[in-house]
Tab-separated table of C-alpha atoms in Angstrom:
chain	number	residue	atom	x	y	z
O	29	UNK	CA	-2.572	80.646	-15.016
O	30	UNK	CA	-6.130	79.562	-14.006
O	31	UNK	CA	-7.289	75.860	-14.505
O	32	UNK	CA	-9.223	74.899	-17.370
O	33	UNK	CA	-12.658	74.884	-15.883
O	34	UNK	CA	-13.662	71.867	-18.286
O	35	UNK	CA	-10.965	69.795	-16.630
O	36	UNK	CA	-11.811	67.705	-13.587
O	37	UNK	CA	-9.223	66.844	-10.927
O	38	UNK	CA	-8.098	63.313	-10.626
O	39	UNK	CA	-9.451	61.800	-7.377
O	40	UNK	CA	-6.719	59.913	-5.279
O	41	UNK	CA	-7.637	56.370	-3.858
O	42	UNK	CA	-7.615	56.730	-0.198
O	43	UNK	CA	-4.739	54.628	1.461
O	44	UNK	CA	-5.781	51.386	3.113
O	45	UNK	CA	-5.164	51.761	6.916
O	46	UNK	CA	-1.988	49.471	8.147
O	47	UNK	CA	-3.176	46.577	10.070
O	48	UNK	CA	-1.610	46.914	13.544
O	49	UNK	CA	1.482	44.997	14.389
O	50	UNK	CA	0.796	41.859	16.570
O	51	UNK	CA	2.470	42.225	19.820
O	52	UNK	CA	5.705	40.160	20.090
O	53	UNK	CA	5.329	37.017	22.483
O	54	UNK	CA	7.593	37.507	25.440
O	55	UNK	CA	10.594	35.133	25.190
O	56	UNK	CA	10.390	32.224	27.590
O	57	UNK	CA	12.967	32.618	30.243
O	58	UNK	CA	16.029	30.159	29.719
O	59	UNK	CA	16.063	27.216	32.179
O	60	UNK	CA	18.880	27.225	34.399
O	61	UNK	CA	21.712	24.826	33.387
O	62	UNK	CA	21.709	21.702	35.702
O	63	UNK	CA	24.855	21.709	37.642
O	64	UNK	CA	27.587	19.175	36.236
O	65	UNK	CA	28.168	16.112	38.283
O	66	UNK	CA	31.517	15.994	39.713
O	67	UNK	CA	33.955	13.713	37.755
O	68	UNK	CA	34.726	10.389	39.766
O	69	UNK	CA	38.282	10.388	40.617
O	70	UNK	CA	40.664	8.209	38.466
O	71	UNK	CA	41.638	5.017	39.916
O	72	UNK	CA	45.438	4.954	40.174
O	73	UNK	CA	47.227	2.700	37.694
O	74	UNK	CA	48.471	-0.424	38.933
O	75	UNK	CA	52.076	-0.585	38.872
O	76	UNK	CA	53.457	-2.858	35.806
O	77	UNK	CA	54.929	-6.067	36.835
O	78	UNK	CA	58.656	-6.054	35.836
O	79	UNK	CA	59.191	-8.337	32.946
O	80	UNK	CA	61.331	-11.331	33.716
O	81	UNK	CA	64.671	-11.251	32.239
O	82	UNK	CA	64.804	-13.572	29.186
O	83	UNK	CA	67.871	-15.792	29.380
O	84	UNK	CA	70.175	-14.320	26.978
O	85	UNK	CA	70.859	-17.525	25.206
O	86	UNK	CA	66.866	-18.037	24.429
O	87	UNK	CA	66.877	-14.859	22.595
O	88	UNK	CA	68.417	-16.869	19.616
O	89	UNK	CA	68.564	-20.400	20.557
O	90	UNK	CA	66.742	-23.089	22.536
O	91	UNK	CA	69.003	-26.156	23.026
O	92	UNK	CA	67.410	-29.701	22.755
O	93	UNK	CA	68.900	-31.232	25.678
O	94	UNK	CA	67.085	-34.550	25.639
O	95	UNK	CA	67.724	-35.232	21.852
O	96	UNK	CA	70.309	-37.626	22.526
O	97	UNK	CA	68.075	-39.767	25.065
O	98	UNK	CA	65.416	-39.851	22.559
O	99	UNK	CA	67.196	-40.626	19.245
O	100	UNK	CA	70.701	-41.555	20.313
O	101	UNK	CA	72.388	-38.643	18.451
O	102	UNK	CA	73.132	-35.436	20.336
O	103	UNK	CA	72.050	-31.788	18.969
O	104	UNK	CA	74.953	-30.528	16.579
O	105	UNK	CA	75.154	-26.704	16.043
O	106	UNK	CA	75.173	-25.736	12.346
O	107	UNK	CA	77.656	-22.932	12.467
O	108	UNK	CA	77.096	-21.169	9.154
O	109	UNK	CA	75.198	-18.020	9.648
O	110	UNK	CA	75.781	-17.802	13.328
O	111	UNK	CA	78.053	-15.430	14.998
O	112	UNK	CA	80.991	-16.697	16.978
O	113	UNK	CA	79.449	-15.322	20.166
O	114	UNK	CA	76.449	-17.291	19.407
O	115	UNK	CA	78.065	-20.306	18.644
O	116	UNK	CA	80.314	-19.942	21.883
O	117	UNK	CA	77.339	-19.338	23.932
O	118	UNK	CA	75.333	-22.403	22.635
O	119	UNK	CA	78.399	-24.876	22.901
O	120	UNK	CA	79.307	-23.631	26.514
O	121	UNK	CA	75.516	-24.203	27.722
O	122	UNK	CA	75.723	-27.777	26.083
O	123	UNK	CA	78.930	-28.476	27.795
O	124	UNK	CA	77.673	-27.186	31.013
O	125	UNK	CA	74.479	-29.137	30.870
O	126	UNK	CA	76.233	-32.423	30.046
O	127	UNK	CA	74.618	-35.609	29.146
O	128	UNK	CA	75.800	-35.765	25.631
O	129	UNK	CA	79.084	-37.394	24.313
O	130	UNK	CA	79.932	-34.832	21.548
O	131	UNK	CA	79.448	-31.068	21.820
O	132	UNK	CA	80.309	-29.936	18.267
O	133	UNK	CA	79.275	-27.440	15.443
O	134	UNK	CA	79.587	-27.880	11.766
O	135	UNK	CA	80.177	-25.513	8.772
O	136	UNK	CA	82.433	-23.203	10.767
O	137	UNK	CA	84.738	-21.053	8.744
O	138	UNK	CA	88.443	-20.500	9.996
O	139	UNK	CA	87.758	-16.866	11.215
O	140	UNK	CA	84.809	-17.744	13.248
O	141	UNK	CA	86.607	-20.717	14.497
O	142	UNK	CA	89.526	-18.475	15.931
O	143	UNK	CA	87.056	-16.219	17.828
O	144	UNK	CA	85.120	-19.301	19.258
O	145	UNK	CA	88.402	-20.802	20.451
O	146	UNK	CA	89.326	-17.441	22.316
O	147	UNK	CA	85.907	-17.772	24.030
O	148	UNK	CA	86.277	-21.415	24.641
O	149	UNK	CA	89.891	-22.348	24.982
O	150	UNK	CA	89.286	-25.900	25.370
O	151	UNK	CA	87.682	-26.037	21.710
O	152	UNK	CA	89.238	-28.026	18.865
O	153	UNK	CA	88.959	-27.092	15.190
O	154	UNK	CA	89.326	-29.187	12.101
O	155	UNK	CA	89.836	-26.739	9.390
O	156	UNK	CA	89.501	-29.256	6.474
O	157	UNK	CA	86.196	-30.536	7.896
O	158	UNK	CA	85.166	-27.133	9.140
O	159	UNK	CA	84.008	-28.922	12.497
O	160	UNK	CA	84.570	-27.152	15.874
O	161	UNK	CA	84.229	-29.281	19.121
O	162	UNK	CA	84.784	-29.364	22.692
O	163	UNK	CA	86.547	-32.374	24.281
O	164	UNK	CA	84.255	-35.452	23.985
O	165	UNK	CA	82.845	-36.926	27.335
O	166	UNK	CA	83.078	-40.552	27.497
O	167	UNK	CA	81.753	-42.573	30.279
O	168	UNK	CA	83.505	-45.414	31.813
O	169	UNK	CA	80.826	-47.949	31.114
O	170	UNK	CA	80.576	-46.874	27.560
O	171	UNK	CA	84.602	-47.296	26.944
O	172	UNK	CA	84.410	-50.558	28.742
O	173	UNK	CA	81.604	-51.861	26.640
O	174	UNK	CA	83.226	-50.554	23.227
O	175	UNK	CA	86.537	-52.240	24.148
O	176	UNK	CA	84.724	-55.613	24.802
O	177	UNK	CA	83.037	-55.107	21.405
O	178	UNK	CA	86.286	-54.562	19.596
O	179	UNK	CA	87.993	-57.528	21.292
O	180	UNK	CA	85.038	-59.840	19.970
O	181	UNK	CA	85.268	-58.302	16.671
O	182	UNK	CA	88.637	-58.899	16.167
O	183	UNK	CA	88.611	-62.464	17.386
O	184	UNK	CA	86.294	-63.351	14.758
O	185	UNK	CA	82.763	-62.685	16.219
O	186	UNK	CA	80.117	-61.147	13.829
O	187	UNK	CA	82.018	-62.134	10.774
O	188	UNK	CA	85.307	-60.772	11.784
O	189	UNK	CA	84.139	-57.154	11.625
O	190	UNK	CA	84.556	-54.629	14.260
O	191	UNK	CA	81.289	-53.452	15.630
O	192	UNK	CA	80.589	-49.914	14.564
O	193	UNK	CA	83.177	-49.738	11.869
O	194	UNK	CA	82.764	-47.345	9.005
O	195	UNK	CA	84.858	-46.680	6.151
O	196	UNK	CA	84.439	-43.365	4.308
O	197	UNK	CA	85.553	-43.303	0.568
O	198	UNK	CA	86.080	-40.424	-1.688
O	199	UNK	CA	86.087	-40.386	-5.569
O	200	UNK	CA	88.619	-37.497	-5.614
O	201	UNK	CA	90.929	-35.398	-3.203
O	202	UNK	CA	88.368	-32.492	-3.904
O	203	UNK	CA	85.850	-34.383	-2.139
O	204	UNK	CA	87.864	-34.450	1.086
O	205	UNK	CA	86.143	-31.712	2.820
O	206	UNK	CA	82.733	-33.467	2.852
O	207	UNK	CA	84.476	-36.696	3.620
O	208	UNK	CA	86.374	-35.193	6.674
O	209	UNK	CA	83.138	-33.695	7.925
O	210	UNK	CA	81.645	-37.250	8.048
O	211	UNK	CA	84.772	-38.820	9.396
O	212	UNK	CA	85.217	-36.383	12.441
O	213	UNK	CA	81.522	-36.553	13.385
O	214	UNK	CA	81.629	-40.229	13.445
O	215	UNK	CA	84.827	-40.216	15.403
O	216	UNK	CA	83.382	-37.772	17.901
O	217	UNK	CA	80.221	-40.171	18.307
O	218	UNK	CA	82.577	-42.825	19.309
O	219	UNK	CA	82.387	-44.796	16.030
O	220	UNK	CA	85.579	-46.388	14.636
O	221	UNK	CA	86.056	-44.787	11.065
O	222	UNK	CA	88.694	-45.017	8.477
O	223	UNK	CA	89.216	-42.873	5.401
O	224	UNK	CA	90.139	-44.037	1.885
O	225	UNK	CA	90.642	-41.104	-0.532
O	226	UNK	CA	90.892	-40.627	-4.347
O	227	UNK	CA	89.658	-43.996	-5.777
O	228	UNK	CA	87.215	-42.796	-8.309
O	229	UNK	CA	85.715	-44.394	-11.373
O	230	UNK	CA	88.330	-42.966	-13.747
O	231	UNK	CA	90.664	-45.416	-12.482
O	232	UNK	CA	88.768	-48.483	-11.380
O	233	UNK	CA	91.832	-50.339	-10.214
O	234	UNK	CA	92.183	-47.865	-7.228
O	235	UNK	CA	88.866	-48.744	-5.830
O	236	UNK	CA	89.399	-52.538	-6.380
O	237	UNK	CA	92.689	-52.370	-4.766
O	238	UNK	CA	91.029	-51.091	-1.709
O	239	UNK	CA	88.236	-53.498	-1.750
O	240	UNK	CA	89.643	-55.832	1.318
O	241	UNK	CA	89.544	-52.773	3.697
O	242	UNK	CA	86.011	-51.382	2.296
O	243	UNK	CA	84.634	-54.999	2.985
O	244	UNK	CA	85.590	-54.862	6.445
O	245	UNK	CA	83.183	-51.907	7.072
O	246	UNK	CA	79.791	-52.230	8.616
O	247	UNK	CA	78.763	-49.169	6.830
O	248	UNK	CA	80.215	-47.448	3.764
O	249	UNK	CA	80.039	-43.765	3.053
O	250	UNK	CA	80.920	-42.728	-0.519
O	251	UNK	CA	81.573	-39.123	-1.304
O	252	UNK	CA	81.699	-38.250	-4.875
O	253	UNK	CA	81.199	-35.526	-7.060
O	254	UNK	CA	81.183	-34.838	-11.115
O	255	UNK	CA	79.297	-37.887	-12.384
O	256	UNK	CA	78.752	-39.437	-8.971
O	257	UNK	CA	79.359	-42.842	-10.222
O	258	UNK	CA	81.348	-44.349	-7.486
O	259	UNK	CA	78.513	-45.168	-4.939
O	260	UNK	CA	76.687	-47.510	-7.416
O	261	UNK	CA	80.013	-49.206	-8.143
O	262	UNK	CA	81.068	-49.627	-4.625
O	263	UNK	CA	77.228	-50.909	-3.605
O	264	UNK	CA	77.726	-53.601	-6.408
O	265	UNK	CA	80.795	-54.984	-4.838
O	266	UNK	CA	79.995	-55.057	-0.993
O	267	UNK	CA	77.313	-56.558	1.044
O	268	UNK	CA	76.971	-53.742	3.661
O	269	UNK	CA	74.845	-50.572	3.734
O	270	UNK	CA	76.222	-47.849	1.237
O	271	UNK	CA	75.412	-44.151	2.035
O	272	UNK	CA	76.147	-41.793	-0.809
O	273	UNK	CA	76.998	-38.068	-0.402
O	274	UNK	CA	77.132	-36.301	-3.595
O	275	UNK	CA	79.365	-33.329	-3.673
O	276	UNK	CA	79.092	-29.862	-5.509
O	277	UNK	CA	82.464	-30.757	-7.242
O	278	UNK	CA	82.642	-30.487	-10.901
O	279	UNK	CA	82.445	-28.333	-14.204
O	280	UNK	CA	79.189	-26.333	-15.325
O	281	UNK	CA	76.810	-29.004	-16.251
O	282	UNK	CA	77.406	-30.753	-12.662
O	283	UNK	CA	75.098	-28.040	-11.540
O	284	UNK	CA	76.642	-27.662	-8.067
O	285	UNK	CA	76.302	-31.276	-7.340
O	286	UNK	CA	72.805	-31.933	-8.808
O	287	UNK	CA	74.281	-34.183	-11.597
O	288	UNK	CA	75.897	-36.333	-8.917
O	289	UNK	CA	72.884	-36.349	-6.662
O	290	UNK	CA	70.643	-37.516	-9.536
O	291	UNK	CA	73.107	-40.409	-10.503
O	292	UNK	CA	73.133	-41.510	-6.861
O	293	UNK	CA	69.151	-41.486	-6.714
O	294	UNK	CA	69.203	-43.521	-9.987
O	295	UNK	CA	72.022	-45.841	-8.967
O	296	UNK	CA	71.756	-49.106	-10.747
O	297	UNK	CA	72.914	-51.227	-7.608
O	298	UNK	CA	69.738	-51.197	-5.342
O	299	UNK	CA	69.864	-50.085	-1.764
O	300	UNK	CA	71.974	-47.015	-1.830
O	301	UNK	CA	70.939	-44.385	0.743
O	302	UNK	CA	71.538	-40.819	-0.454
O	303	UNK	CA	71.989	-37.801	1.471
O	304	UNK	CA	72.013	-34.008	0.380
O	305	UNK	CA	74.675	-32.485	-1.428
O	306	UNK	CA	77.833	-31.906	0.535
O	307	UNK	CA	76.207	-33.315	3.569
O	308	UNK	CA	78.845	-35.363	5.137
O	309	UNK	CA	77.261	-34.801	8.547
O	310	UNK	CA	74.027	-36.135	7.487
O	311	UNK	CA	75.834	-39.270	6.236
O	312	UNK	CA	77.427	-39.767	9.432
O	313	UNK	CA	74.192	-39.646	11.232
O	314	UNK	CA	72.488	-42.187	9.025
O	315	UNK	CA	75.687	-44.428	9.526
O	316	UNK	CA	75.510	-43.951	13.388
O	317	UNK	CA	71.737	-44.900	13.386
O	318	UNK	CA	72.307	-48.042	11.119
O	319	UNK	CA	74.989	-49.298	13.722
O	320	UNK	CA	72.799	-48.344	16.712
O	321	UNK	CA	69.954	-50.316	15.243
O	322	UNK	CA	72.285	-53.153	14.616
O	323	UNK	CA	73.537	-53.313	18.279
O	324	UNK	CA	70.095	-53.038	19.622
O	325	UNK	CA	69.076	-55.991	17.349
O	326	UNK	CA	72.023	-58.097	18.554
O	327	UNK	CA	71.375	-57.389	22.337
O	328	UNK	CA	67.547	-58.580	21.634
């Protein structure tokens, strides 16, 4: 078919010429990597000095060997909570070092005591007091001086009292373990000591009947549980220092000795010294210090 003469052919716009592509800049050549400096050789490690071996005893105890020279009282081992091996090691080291009269441990139960005695055959055990000790060492000079003091006391010196004489009094039989701890401790320290048992306030005639013996003492230790009244009673009847030891003996409202402790602290008789509940050893130590102070004062 022929095209219509009247129709004009559409004109096509000419295509714009493409801009020429810019030439790519050549890539700069990569600088060569600097050579790595060689690593300095590691200095050899100095060998570790061997650790000085620790004294096996010092792994669990450091004994105060000079306590007696400072205070007049030797160090005493508190046995409760320590193994038999630990106690034996400490006591053995104290005995080997020497220089103190008594080498002893308090609060040692029977089973532990048996084991310690197997390790230290010379050890002596007091089951009621729960005190274990090695044979006391008494210097000849000390024994001679003690004998001289006893002779002077018995002949009427210092009011007829024996120098260093303590009486331990208990309110009841159940108080005896604590009283025995005090008695054995004092005996090991070279103090003359006597025990009077079961003279509590439920029968005042009992303590009254023992007053002549109690009044011969330089120091009186009174051991009482329950109502804890005996220390106050005795303190009102003697002119010597009285040390009260409350015990945990008693029924529920005694609160494990707290009632007796409060009674002793609130004693109507003035001047009663009070130690902790069941602390027979502490009472013995206090009595020994009182006696030492008295001897020092007399010597001056």
